Amino acid sequence: MRQYLKAEANDKDTDYLKAFEYAGYAIGVYDSTAPFLCTPSKVNRNQILAMIAKYLNSNPEDWHLPARTLIQSSLFESFSCPSEDKD
């Protein structure tokens, strides 16, 4: 994730292999989770990756959890579907 952020900032010391690994893994988790999300239609891949990175940076206490769990938590926090009233 840090290398992805460096790539987005055009940092010349970026390890692009690690940046692409982050992007590929994160988007893969997004793709497998998307049927359970309410993602706005205008949200693009870079916005999703940036949102996941922001979540990761804001929750260092959870870094011991599996990457999939962290990414899905960020996705459900950002793109949860409205609850249906059961009345």
JSON list of C-alpha atoms in Angstrom, two decimals:
[
{"chain": "A", "resi": 1, "resn": "MET", "atom": "CA", "xyz": [0.00, 0.00, 0.00]},
{"chain": "A", "resi": 2, "resn": "ARG", "atom": "CA", "xyz": [2.82, 2.40, 0.80]},
{"chain": "A", "resi": 3, "resn": "GLN", "atom": "CA", "xyz": [4.40, 1.76, -2.58]},
{"chain": "A", "resi": 4, "resn": "TYR", "atom": "CA", "xyz": [1.05, 2.37, -4.28]},
{"chain": "A", "resi": 5, "resn": "LEU", "atom": "CA", "xyz": [0.79, 5.73, -2.51]},
{"chain": "A", "resi": 6, "resn": "LYS", "atom": "CA", "xyz": [4.34, 6.56, -3.60]},
{"chain": "A", "resi": 7, "resn": "ALA", "atom": "CA", "xyz": [3.44, 5.68, -7.19]},
{"chain": "A", "resi": 8, "resn": "GLU", "atom": "CA", "xyz": [0.38, 7.92, -7.03]},
{"chain": "A", "resi": 9, "resn": "ALA", "atom": "CA", "xyz": [2.63, 10.75, -5.82]},
{"chain": "A", "resi": 10, "resn": "ASN", "atom": "CA", "xyz": [5.08, 10.11, -8.70]},
{"chain": "A", "resi": 11, "resn": "ASP", "atom": "CA", "xyz": [7.86, 9.29, -6.22]},
{"chain": "A", "resi": 12, "resn": "LYS", "atom": "CA", "xyz": [10.93, 8.21, -8.20]},
{"chain": "A", "resi": 13, "resn": "ASP", "atom": "CA", "xyz": [11.84, 5.66, -5.50]},
{"chain": "A", "resi": 14, "resn": "THR", "atom": "CA", "xyz": [8.64, 3.65, -5.96]},
{"chain": "A", "resi": 15, "resn": "ASP", "atom": "CA", "xyz": [8.81, -0.13, -6.07]},
{"chain": "A", "resi": 16, "resn": "TYR", "atom": "CA", "xyz": [6.22, -0.55, -8.81]},
{"chain": "A", "resi": 17, "resn": "LEU", "atom": "CA", "xyz": [6.05, -4.31, -8.41]},
{"chain": "A", "resi": 18, "resn": "LYS", "atom": "CA", "xyz": [4.81, -3.87, -4.83]},
{"chain": "A", "resi": 19, "resn": "ALA", "atom": "CA", "xyz": [2.49, -1.06, -5.90]},
{"chain": "A", "resi": 20, "resn": "PHE", "atom": "CA", "xyz": [0.91, -3.30, -8.55]},
{"chain": "A", "resi": 21, "resn": "GLU", "atom": "CA", "xyz": [0.68, -6.21, -6.10]},
{"chain": "A", "resi": 22, "resn": "TYR", "atom": "CA", "xyz": [-1.30, -4.02, -3.71]},
{"chain": "A", "resi": 23, "resn": "ALA", "atom": "CA", "xyz": [-3.54, -2.70, -6.48]},
{"chain": "A", "resi": 24, "resn": "GLY", "atom": "CA", "xyz": [-4.17, -6.14, -7.97]},
{"chain": "A", "resi": 25, "resn": "TYR", "atom": "CA", "xyz": [-4.91, -7.79, -4.65]},
{"chain": "A", "resi": 26, "resn": "ALA", "atom": "CA", "xyz": [-7.11, -4.95, -3.38]},
{"chain": "A", "resi": 27, "resn": "ILE", "atom": "CA", "xyz": [-9.14, -4.77, -6.60]},
{"chain": "A", "resi": 28, "resn": "GLY", "atom": "CA", "xyz": [-9.45, -8.57, -6.60]},
{"chain": "A", "resi": 29, "resn": "VAL", "atom": "CA", "xyz": [-10.95, -8.46, -3.11]},
{"chain": "A", "resi": 30, "resn": "TYR", "atom": "CA", "xyz": [-13.20, -5.60, -4.23]},
{"chain": "A", "resi": 31, "resn": "ASP", "atom": "CA", "xyz": [-14.37, -7.56, -7.28]},
{"chain": "A", "resi": 32, "resn": "SER", "atom": "CA", "xyz": [-15.22, -10.60, -5.16]},
{"chain": "A", "resi": 33, "resn": "THR", "atom": "CA", "xyz": [-17.03, -8.45, -2.59]},
{"chain": "A", "resi": 34, "resn": "ALA", "atom": "CA", "xyz": [-18.79, -6.05, -5.00]},
{"chain": "A", "resi": 35, "resn": "PRO", "atom": "CA", "xyz": [-22.04, -8.07, -5.21]},
{"chain": "A", "resi": 36, "resn": "PHE", "atom": "CA", "xyz": [-22.58, -7.33, -1.51]},
{"chain": "A", "resi": 37, "resn": "LEU", "atom": "CA", "xyz": [-21.79, -3.60, -1.76]},
{"chain": "A", "resi": 38, "resn": "CYS", "atom": "CA", "xyz": [-23.66, -0.53, -2.96]},
{"chain": "A", "resi": 39, "resn": "THR", "atom": "CA", "xyz": [-20.82, 1.18, -4.78]},
{"chain": "A", "resi": 40, "resn": "PRO", "atom": "CA", "xyz": [-21.82, 4.42, -6.53]},
{"chain": "A", "resi": 41, "resn": "SER", "atom": "CA", "xyz": [-21.62, 4.05, -10.30]},
{"chain": "A", "resi": 42, "resn": "LYS", "atom": "CA", "xyz": [-19.14, 6.91, -10.73]},
{"chain": "A", "resi": 43, "resn": "VAL", "atom": "CA", "xyz": [-16.53, 5.49, -8.34]},
{"chain": "A", "resi": 44, "resn": "ASN", "atom": "CA", "xyz": [-13.40, 4.42, -10.20]},
{"chain": "A", "resi": 45, "resn": "ARG", "atom": "CA", "xyz": [-10.57, 1.99, -9.46]},
{"chain": "A", "resi": 46, "resn": "ASN", "atom": "CA", "xyz": [-8.18, 4.68, -8.20]},
{"chain": "A", "resi": 47, "resn": "GLN", "atom": "CA", "xyz": [-10.79, 6.02, -5.79]},
{"chain": "A", "resi": 48, "resn": "ILE", "atom": "CA", "xyz": [-11.38, 2.53, -4.42]},
{"chain": "A", "resi": 49, "resn": "LEU", "atom": "CA", "xyz": [-7.63, 1.96, -3.93]},
{"chain": "A", "resi": 50, "resn": "ALA", "atom": "CA", "xyz": [-7.20, 5.37, -2.26]},
{"chain": "A", "resi": 51, "resn": "MET", "atom": "CA", "xyz": [-10.17, 4.71, 0.04]},
{"chain": "A", "resi": 52, "resn": "ILE", "atom": "CA", "xyz": [-8.74, 1.34, 1.07]},
{"chain": "A", "resi": 53, "resn": "ALA", "atom": "CA", "xyz": [-5.32, 2.94, 1.72]},
{"chain": "A", "resi": 54, "resn": "LYS", "atom": "CA", "xyz": [-6.93, 5.65, 3.85]},
{"chain": "A", "resi": 55, "resn": "TYR", "atom": "CA", "xyz": [-8.74, 3.01, 5.90]},
{"chain": "A", "resi": 56, "resn": "LEU", "atom": "CA", "xyz": [-5.55, 1.02, 6.40]},
{"chain": "A", "resi": 57, "resn": "ASN", "atom": "CA", "xyz": [-3.63, 4.09, 7.53]},
{"chain": "A", "resi": 58, "resn": "SER", "atom": "CA", "xyz": [-6.43, 5.03, 9.93]},
{"chain": "A", "resi": 59, "resn": "ASN", "atom": "CA", "xyz": [-6.63, 1.60, 11.56]},
{"chain": "A", "resi": 60, "resn": "PRO", "atom": "CA", "xyz": [-3.08, 0.42, 12.40]},
{"chain": "A", "resi": 61, "resn": "GLU", "atom": "CA", "xyz": [-4.42, -1.48, 15.40]},
{"chain": "A", "resi": 62, "resn": "ASP", "atom": "CA", "xyz": [-6.00, -3.94, 12.95]},
{"chain": "A", "resi": 63, "resn": "TRP", "atom": "CA", "xyz": [-2.89, -4.63, 10.86]},
{"chain": "A", "resi": 64, "resn": "HIS", "atom": "CA", "xyz": [-2.55, -8.06, 12.47]},
{"chain": "A", "resi": 65, "resn": "LEU", "atom": "CA", "xyz": [-5.73, -9.18, 10.67]},
{"chain": "A", "resi": 66, "resn": "PRO", "atom": "CA", "xyz": [-5.65, -10.88, 7.26]},
{"chain": "A", "resi": 67, "resn": "ALA", "atom": "CA", "xyz": [-5.37, -8.45, 4.33]},
{"chain": "A", "resi": 68, "resn": "ARG", "atom": "CA", "xyz": [-8.68, -9.69, 2.89]},
{"chain": "A", "resi": 69, "resn": "THR", "atom": "CA", "xyz": [-10.45, -8.88, 6.15]},
{"chain": "A", "resi": 70, "resn": "LEU", "atom": "CA", "xyz": [-8.98, -5.38, 6.30]},
{"chain": "A", "resi": 71, "resn": "ILE", "atom": "CA", "xyz": [-9.91, -4.60, 2.71]},
{"chain": "A", "resi": 72, "resn": "GLN", "atom": "CA", "xyz": [-13.43, -5.95, 3.11]},
{"chain": "A", "resi": 73, "resn": "SER", "atom": "CA", "xyz": [-13.88, -3.92, 6.30]},
{"chain": "A", "resi": 74, "resn": "SER", "atom": "CA", "xyz": [-12.90, -0.77, 4.43]},
{"chain": "A", "resi": 75, "resn": "LEU", "atom": "CA", "xyz": [-15.26, -1.61, 1.58]},
{"chain": "A", "resi": 76, "resn": "PHE", "atom": "CA", "xyz": [-18.24, -2.30, 3.83]},
{"chain": "A", "resi": 77, "resn": "GLU", "atom": "CA", "xyz": [-17.54, 0.89, 5.76]},
{"chain": "A", "resi": 78, "resn": "SER", "atom": "CA", "xyz": [-17.50, 2.97, 2.58]},
{"chain": "A", "resi": 79, "resn": "PHE", "atom": "CA", "xyz": [-20.05, 1.19, 0.40]},
{"chain": "A", "resi": 80, "resn": "SER", "atom": "CA", "xyz": [-22.54, -0.45, 2.74]},
{"chain": "A", "resi": 81, "resn": "CYS", "atom": "CA", "xyz": [-26.07, -0.82, 1.43]},
{"chain": "A", "resi": 82, "resn": "PRO", "atom": "CA", "xyz": [-28.93, 0.94, 3.19]},
{"chain": "A", "resi": 83, "resn": "SER", "atom": "CA", "xyz": [-30.83, -1.19, 5.65]},
{"chain": "A", "resi": 84, "resn": "GLU", "atom": "CA", "xyz": [-34.31, -2.24, 4.71]},
{"chain": "A", "resi": 85, "resn": "ASP", "atom": "CA", "xyz": [-37.01, -1.62, 7.27]},
{"chain": "A", "resi": 86, "resn": "LYS", "atom": "CA", "xyz": [-38.62, -4.86, 8.34]},
{"chain": "A", "resi": 87, "resn": "ASP", "atom": "CA", "xyz": [-41.86, -3.26, 9.57]}
]
